[in-house]
Coordinates of N, CA and C in Angstrom, one line a residue:
M1 N 31.6 -33.9 -54.4 CA 31.6 -33.2 -53.2 C 31.3 -31.7 -53.4
P2 N 30.3 -31.3 -52.6 CA 29.9 -29.9 -52.8 C 31.0 -28.9 -52.4
K3 N 31.0 -27.8 -53.0 CA 32.0 -26.8 -52.7 C 31.6 -26.0 -51.4
P4 N 32.5 -25.8 -50.5 CA 32.1 -25.1 -49.3 C 31.7 -23.6 -49.6
W5 N 30.7 -23.2 -48.9 CA 30.2 -21.8 -49.1 C 31.2 -20.8 -48.7
K6 N 31.4 -19.9 -49.5 CA 32.4 -18.8 -49.2 C 31.7 -17.5 -49.3
P7 N 31.7 -16.7 -48.2 CA 31.0 -15.4 -48.2 C 31.5 -14.5 -49.3
T8 N 30.5 -13.9 -49.9 CA 30.9 -12.9 -51.0 C 31.0 -11.6 -50.4
E9 N 31.5 -10.7 -51.1 CA 31.8 -9.3 -50.6 C 30.5 -8.6 -50.1
P10 N 29.4 -8.6 -50.8 CA 28.2 -8.0 -50.3 C 27.7 -8.6 -49.0
S11 N 27.7 -9.9 -48.9 CA 27.2 -10.5 -47.7 C 28.2 -10.2 -46.5
R12 N 29.5 -10.1 -46.7 CA 30.4 -9.7 -45.6 C 30.1 -8.2 -45.2
A13 N 29.9 -7.4 -46.2 CA 29.6 -6.0 -45.9 C 28.3 -5.9 -45.1
Y14 N 27.3 -6.7 -45.5 CA 26.0 -6.7 -44.8 C 26.2 -7.1 -43.3
R15 N 26.9 -8.2 -43.1 CA 27.1 -8.7 -41.8 C 27.9 -7.7 -40.9
H16 N 28.8 -7.1 -41.5 CA 29.6 -6.1 -40.8 C 28.7 -4.9 -40.4
L17 N 27.9 -4.4 -41.3 CA 27.0 -3.3 -41.0 C 26.0 -3.7 -39.9
R18 N 25.5 -4.9 -40.0 CA 24.6 -5.4 -39.0 C 25.2 -5.5 -37.6
A19 N 26.5 -5.9 -37.6 CA 27.1 -6.0 -36.3 C 27.4 -4.6 -35.7
V20 N 27.7 -3.7 -36.6 CA 28.0 -2.3 -36.1 C 26.7 -1.6 -35.7
F21 N 25.7 -1.6 -36.5 CA 24.5 -0.8 -36.3 C 23.4 -1.6 -35.7
G22 N 23.5 -2.9 -35.5 CA 22.4 -3.6 -34.9 C 21.4 -4.1 -35.9
D23 N 20.5 -4.9 -35.4 CA 19.5 -5.5 -36.3 C 18.5 -4.4 -36.7
P24 N 18.2 -4.3 -38.0 CA 17.3 -3.2 -38.4 C 15.9 -3.5 -37.8
S25 N 15.5 -4.7 -37.5 CA 14.2 -4.9 -37.0 C 14.1 -4.5 -35.5
K26 N 15.2 -4.2 -34.9 CA 15.2 -3.7 -33.5 C 15.4 -2.2 -33.4
R27 N 15.5 -1.5 -34.5 CA 15.7 -0.1 -34.5 C 14.5 0.8 -34.7
G28 N 13.4 0.2 -35.1 CA 12.2 1.0 -35.5 C 11.5 1.5 -34.2
V29 N 10.6 2.4 -34.4 CA 9.8 2.9 -33.3 C 8.9 1.8 -32.7
D30 N 8.3 1.0 -33.5 CA 7.5 0.0 -33.0 C 8.3 -1.1 -32.2
A31 N 9.5 -1.3 -32.7 CA 10.4 -2.3 -32.0 C 10.8 -1.7 -30.6
R32 N 11.0 -0.4 -30.5 CA 11.3 0.1 -29.2 C 10.1 0.1 -28.3
R33 N 9.0 0.3 -28.8 CA 7.8 0.2 -28.0 C 7.5 -1.2 -27.5
R34 N 7.7 -2.2 -28.4 CA 7.6 -3.6 -28.0 C 8.6 -3.9 -26.9
R35 N 9.8 -3.5 -27.0 CA 10.8 -3.8 -26.0 C 10.5 -3.1 -24.7
M36 N 10.0 -1.9 -24.7 CA 9.7 -1.2 -23.4 C 8.5 -1.8 -22.8
S37 N 7.5 -2.3 -23.6 CA 6.3 -2.9 -23.0 C 6.7 -4.3 -22.4
A38 N 7.7 -4.9 -23.0 CA 8.1 -6.2 -22.4 C 8.9 -6.0 -21.1
L39 N 9.5 -4.8 -20.9 CA 10.3 -4.5 -19.7 C 9.3 -4.1 -18.6
D40 N 8.3 -3.3 -18.9 CA 7.4 -2.7 -17.9 C 5.9 -3.1 -18.2
P41 N 5.4 -4.2 -17.5 CA 4.1 -4.6 -17.8 C 3.0 -3.6 -17.4
D42 N 3.3 -2.7 -16.5 CA 2.3 -1.7 -16.1 C 2.2 -0.5 -17.0
S43 N 2.9 -0.5 -18.1 CA 3.0 0.6 -19.0 C 1.8 0.5 -20.0
V44 N 0.6 0.6 -19.5 CA -0.6 0.6 -20.4 C -1.3 1.9 -20.1
P45 N -2.0 2.4 -21.1 CA -2.7 3.7 -20.8 C -3.7 3.5 -19.7
Y46 N -3.8 4.4 -18.8 CA -4.7 4.4 -17.6 C -4.5 3.2 -16.8
G47 N -3.2 2.7 -16.7 CA -2.9 1.6 -15.9 C -2.7 2.1 -14.4
R48 N -2.2 1.2 -13.6 CA -2.0 1.6 -12.2 C -1.0 2.7 -12.1
G49 N -1.3 3.8 -11.4 CA -0.4 5.0 -11.3 C -0.5 5.9 -12.4
R50 N -1.3 5.7 -13.4 CA -1.3 6.5 -14.6 C -2.6 7.4 -14.7
E51 N -3.4 7.3 -13.7 CA -4.7 8.0 -13.8 C -4.4 9.6 -13.8
P52 N -5.2 10.4 -14.4 CA -5.0 11.8 -14.4 C -5.2 12.4 -13.1
K53 N -4.4 13.5 -12.8 CA -4.5 14.1 -11.5 C -5.2 15.5 -11.7
G54 N -5.8 16.0 -10.6 CA -6.5 17.2 -10.6 C -5.5 18.4 -10.6
L55 N -5.9 19.5 -11.1 CA -5.0 20.7 -11.1 C -4.5 21.1 -9.8
G56 N -5.4 21.1 -8.8 CA -5.0 21.4 -7.4 C -3.9 20.5 -6.9
D57 N -4.0 19.2 -7.2 CA -2.9 18.3 -6.7 C -1.6 18.6 -7.4
V58 N -1.7 18.9 -8.7 CA -0.5 19.2 -9.4 C 0.2 20.5 -8.9
V59 N -0.6 21.5 -8.7 CA -0.1 22.8 -8.2 C 0.4 22.7 -6.8
G60 N -0.3 21.9 -6.0 CA 0.2 21.7 -4.6 C 1.5 21.0 -4.5
S61 N 1.6 19.9 -5.3 CA 2.9 19.2 -5.3 C 4.0 20.0 -5.9
L62 N 3.7 20.9 -6.9 CA 4.7 21.8 -7.4 C 5.2 22.8 -6.4
A63 N 4.2 23.4 -5.7 CA 4.5 24.4 -4.6 C 5.4 23.7 -3.5
Q64 N 5.1 22.5 -3.2 CA 5.9 21.8 -2.2 C 7.3 21.5 -2.7
E65 N 7.4 21.1 -3.9 CA 8.7 20.8 -4.5 C 9.6 22.0 -4.6
L66 N 9.0 23.2 -4.9 CA 9.8 24.4 -5.1 C 9.9 25.2 -3.8
G67 N 9.3 24.7 -2.7 CA 9.4 25.4 -1.4 C 8.6 26.6 -1.2
W68 N 7.4 26.7 -1.9 CA 6.6 27.8 -1.8 C 5.5 27.7 -0.8
T69 N 5.4 26.6 0.0 CA 4.3 26.4 0.9 C 4.2 27.5 2.0
E70 N 5.4 27.8 2.5 CA 5.4 28.8 3.6 C 5.0 30.2 3.1
P71 N 5.5 30.7 2.1 CA 5.0 32.0 1.6 C 3.6 32.0 1.2
L72 N 3.1 30.9 0.6 CA 1.7 30.9 0.2 C 0.8 30.8 1.4
A73 N 1.2 30.1 2.5 CA 0.4 30.0 3.7 C 0.4 31.3 4.4
R74 N 1.5 32.1 4.3 CA 1.5 33.4 4.9 C 0.6 34.4 4.2
S75 N 0.6 34.3 2.9 CA -0.4 35.2 2.2 C -1.8 34.8 2.4
E76 N -2.1 33.5 2.5 CA -3.4 33.0 2.8 C -3.9 33.5 4.2
L77 N -2.9 33.6 5.2 CA -3.2 34.1 6.5 C -3.6 35.5 6.4
F78 N -2.9 36.3 5.6 CA -3.2 37.8 5.5 C -4.6 38.0 4.8
V79 N -4.9 37.1 3.8 CA -6.2 37.3 3.2 C -7.3 36.8 4.1
D80 N -7.0 35.8 4.9 CA -8.0 35.2 5.8 C -8.1 35.8 7.1
W81 N -7.5 37.0 7.3 CA -7.4 37.7 8.6 C -8.8 37.9 9.2
P82 N -9.8 38.4 8.4 CA -11.2 38.6 9.1 C -11.7 37.3 9.7
A83 N -11.5 36.2 9.1 CA -12.0 34.9 9.6 C -11.2 34.5 10.8
V84 N -10.0 34.9 10.9 CA -9.1 34.5 12.1 C -9.5 35.3 13.3
V85 N -9.7 36.6 13.2 CA -9.9 37.5 14.4 C -11.4 38.0 14.5
G86 N -12.1 37.8 13.4 CA -13.5 38.4 13.4 C -13.5 39.6 12.6
D87 N -14.7 39.9 12.1 CA -14.9 41.1 11.2 C -14.6 42.4 11.8
E88 N -15.1 42.6 13.1 CA -15.0 43.9 13.7 C -13.5 44.2 14.1
L89 N -12.8 43.2 14.6 CA -11.4 43.4 14.9 C -10.6 43.6 13.7
A90 N -11.0 42.9 12.6 CA -10.2 42.9 11.3 C -10.3 44.3 10.7
K91 N -11.4 45.0 11.0 CA -11.6 46.4 10.4 C -10.6 47.3 11.0
H92 N -10.1 47.1 12.3 CA -9.3 48.0 13.0 C -7.8 47.4 13.2
S93 N -7.5 46.3 12.6 CA -6.2 45.8 12.7 C -5.8 45.1 11.4
R94 N -4.5 45.0 11.1 CA -4.1 44.4 9.9 C -2.7 43.7 10.2
P95 N -2.5 42.5 9.7 CA -1.2 41.9 9.8 C -0.2 42.6 8.9
M96 N 1.0 42.9 9.4 CA 2.0 43.6 8.6 C 3.0 42.6 8.0
T97 N 3.7 41.9 8.8 CA 4.8 40.9 8.4 C 4.9 39.8 9.4
I98 N 5.7 38.8 9.0 CA 6.0 37.7 9.9 C 7.5 37.7 10.0
D99 N 8.1 38.1 11.1 CA 9.5 38.1 11.4 C 9.9 37.1 12.4
D100 N 10.8 36.1 12.0 CA 11.3 35.1 12.9 C 10.2 34.4 13.7
G101 N 9.1 34.1 13.0 CA 8.0 33.4 13.6 C 7.0 34.2 14.4
A102 N 7.2 35.6 14.4 CA 6.4 36.5 15.2 C 5.5 37.3 14.2
L103 N 4.2 37.2 14.3 CA 3.3 37.9 13.4 C 3.2 39.4 14.0
V104 N 3.5 40.4 13.2 CA 3.5 41.8 13.6 C 2.1 42.3 13.1
I105 N 1.3 42.8 14.1 CA 0.0 43.4 13.8 C 0.0 44.8 14.1
R106 N -0.6 45.7 13.2 CA -0.7 47.1 13.5 C -2.2 47.4 13.7
C107 N -2.6 48.1 14.7 CA -4.0 48.4 15.0 C -4.2 49.9 14.8
D108 N -5.5 50.3 14.7 CA -5.9 51.7 14.5 C -5.7 52.5 15.7
S109 N -5.9 51.9 16.9 CA -5.9 52.7 18.2 C -5.3 51.8 19.2
T110 N -4.9 52.4 20.3 CA -4.4 51.5 21.4 C -5.4 50.7 22.1
A111 N -6.7 51.1 22.0 CA -7.8 50.3 22.5 C -7.9 49.0 21.8
W112 N -7.9 49.1 20.5 CA -7.9 47.8 19.6 C -6.7 47.0 19.8
A113 N -5.5 47.6 20.0 CA -4.3 46.9 20.3 C -4.4 46.1 21.6
T114 N -5.0 46.8 22.6 CA -5.2 46.1 23.9 C -6.1 44.9 23.8
Q115 N -7.2 45.1 23.0 CA -8.2 44.0 22.8 C -7.5 42.9 22.1
L116 N -6.7 43.1 21.2 CA -6.0 42.1 20.4 C -5.0 41.4 21.3
R117 N -4.3 42.1 22.2 CA -3.3 41.5 23.1 C -4.0 40.5 24.1
L118 N -5.3 40.9 24.5 CA -6.0 40.0 25.4 C -6.5 38.8 24.7
M119 N -6.6 38.8 23.4 CA -7.0 37.7 22.6 C -5.8 36.9 22.0
R120 N -4.6 37.2 22.4 CA -3.4 36.7 21.8 C -3.4 35.2 21.8
S121 N -3.7 34.5 22.8 CA -3.7 33.0 22.8 C -4.7 32.4 21.9
T122 N -5.9 33.0 21.9 CA -7.0 32.5 21.0 C -6.6 32.7 19.5
V123 N -6.0 33.8 19.2 CA -5.6 34.1 17.8 C -4.5 33.2 17.4
T124 N -3.5 33.0 18.3 CA -2.4 32.1 18.0 C -2.9 30.7 17.7
T125 N -3.8 30.2 18.5 CA -4.4 28.9 18.4 C -5.1 28.7 17.0
T126 N -5.9 29.8 16.7 CA -6.7 29.7 15.5 C -5.7 29.7 14.3
I127 N -4.7 30.5 14.3 CA -3.7 30.5 13.2 C -3.0 29.2 13.1
A128 N -2.7 28.6 14.2 CA -2.0 27.2 14.2 C -2.9 26.2 13.6
E129 N -4.2 26.3 13.8 CA -5.2 25.3 13.3 C -5.4 25.5 11.8
R130 N -5.6 26.8 11.4 CA -6.0 27.1 10.0 C -4.8 27.2 9.1
H131 N -3.7 27.7 9.5 CA -2.6 28.0 8.7 C -1.3 27.5 9.4
P132 N -1.1 26.1 9.5 CA 0.1 25.6 10.2 C 1.4 25.9 9.5
E133 N 1.3 25.9 8.1 CA 2.5 26.1 7.4 C 3.1 27.5 7.4
A134 N 2.3 28.5 7.9 CA 2.7 29.9 8.0 C 3.9 30.1 8.9
G135 N 4.0 29.3 9.9 CA 5.2 29.4 10.8 C 5.0 30.5 11.8
V136 N 3.8 30.8 12.3 CA 3.5 31.8 13.3 C 3.6 31.1 14.6
E137 N 4.6 31.6 15.5 CA 4.7 31.1 16.8 C 4.3 32.1 17.9
S138 N 4.3 33.4 17.6 CA 3.9 34.4 18.6 C 3.4 35.6 17.8
I139 N 2.8 36.5 18.6 CA 2.1 37.7 18.0 C 2.7 38.9 18.7
R140 N 3.0 39.9 17.9 CA 3.4 41.2 18.4 C 2.4 42.3 17.9
V141 N 1.8 43.0 18.9 CA 0.7 43.9 18.5 C 1.3 45.3 18.8
S142 N 1.1 46.2 17.9 CA 1.5 47.6 18.1 C 0.3 48.5 17.7
G143 N 0.3 49.7 18.4 CA -0.8 50.7 18.2 C -0.4 51.6 17.0
P144 N -1.1 52.7 16.9 CA -0.8 53.6 15.8 C 0.5 54.3 16.0
D145 N 1.0 54.8 14.9 CA 2.2 55.6 15.0 C 1.8 57.0 15.4
A146 N 2.4 57.5 16.5 CA 2.2 58.8 17.1 C 3.3 59.7 16.6
P147 N 3.0 61.0 16.4 CA 4.0 62.0 16.0 C 5.0 62.2 17.1
T148 N 6.2 62.5 16.7 CA 7.2 62.8 17.7 C 7.3 64.3 18.1
W149 N 7.4 64.6 19.3 CA 7.5 66.0 19.8 C 8.9 66.3 20.3
K150 N 9.9 65.6 19.9 CA 11.3 65.8 20.3 C 11.9 67.1 19.8
R151 N 11.5 67.5 18.6 CA 12.1 68.7 18.0 C 11.0 69.5 17.4
G152 N 11.3 70.8 17.2 CA 10.4 71.7 16.6 C 9.9 72.7 17.5
P153 N 8.9 73.6 17.0 CA 8.4 74.7 17.9 C 7.6 74.2 19.0
R154 N 7.0 73.0 19.0 CA 6.2 72.6 20.1 C 6.8 71.5 20.9
T155 N 8.1 71.6 21.1 CA 8.8 70.6 21.9 C 8.3 70.7 23.4
V156 N 8.1 69.5 23.9 CA 7.6 69.4 25.3 C 8.7 68.9 26.2
Q157 N 8.9 69.6 27.3 CA 9.9 69.1 28.3 C 9.3 68.1 29.2
G158 N 10.1 67.1 29.6 CA 9.5 66.1 30.5 C 9.0 64.9 29.7
R159 N 7.9 64.3 30.3 CA 7.4 63.1 29.7 C 6.6 63.4 28.4
G160 N 6.0 64.5 28.3 CA 5.3 64.8 27.1 C 3.9 64.1 27.0
P161 N 3.3 64.1 25.8 CA 2.0 63.5 25.7 C 2.1 62.0 25.7
R162 N 1.1 61.4 26.3 CA 1.1 59.9 26.4 C -0.2 59.4 25.9
D163 N -0.2 58.5 25.0 CA -1.3 57.7 24.5 C -2.6 58.5 24.4
T164 N -2.5 59.6 23.7 CA -3.7 60.4 23.5 C -4.1 60.3 22.0
Y165 N -3.6 59.4 21.2 CA -3.9 59.3 19.8 C -4.7 58.0 19.6
G166 N -5.7 58.1 18.8 CA -6.5 57.0 18.4 C -7.8 56.8 19.1

């Protein structure tokens, strides 16, 4: 009768290490790669969803993710101002800020400010079409800054000078 097999000390140590640390054939880089490809059949180079993206798409999605779309749209509006109102009016007016959805515009003279006020609905519509992310809901137009005559040697009593600048 054959003698039953009795594990020796080295084989017991090997089995113990294998149980603790796993199968060495499953620990290698290639083994991990084979396991991952078995789990995900679409994980092939240039497979579905893996095609390269353009730089504009990547930057656009990054700006959207970080919440930069509104500030970028506002700056694009300021740069694109001549195309929004026309070259002649753009020479005499400039957008200053956007406060609570109101675009503040400063003009060189009160005549240009009046002209821009008359075009308010057209300008608002153009901004909404070209730069919807800018968040412009209304427009405030102001003329040039006039000096104050409230104090000093040339103080004027009463109403004082009116709209004579520009």
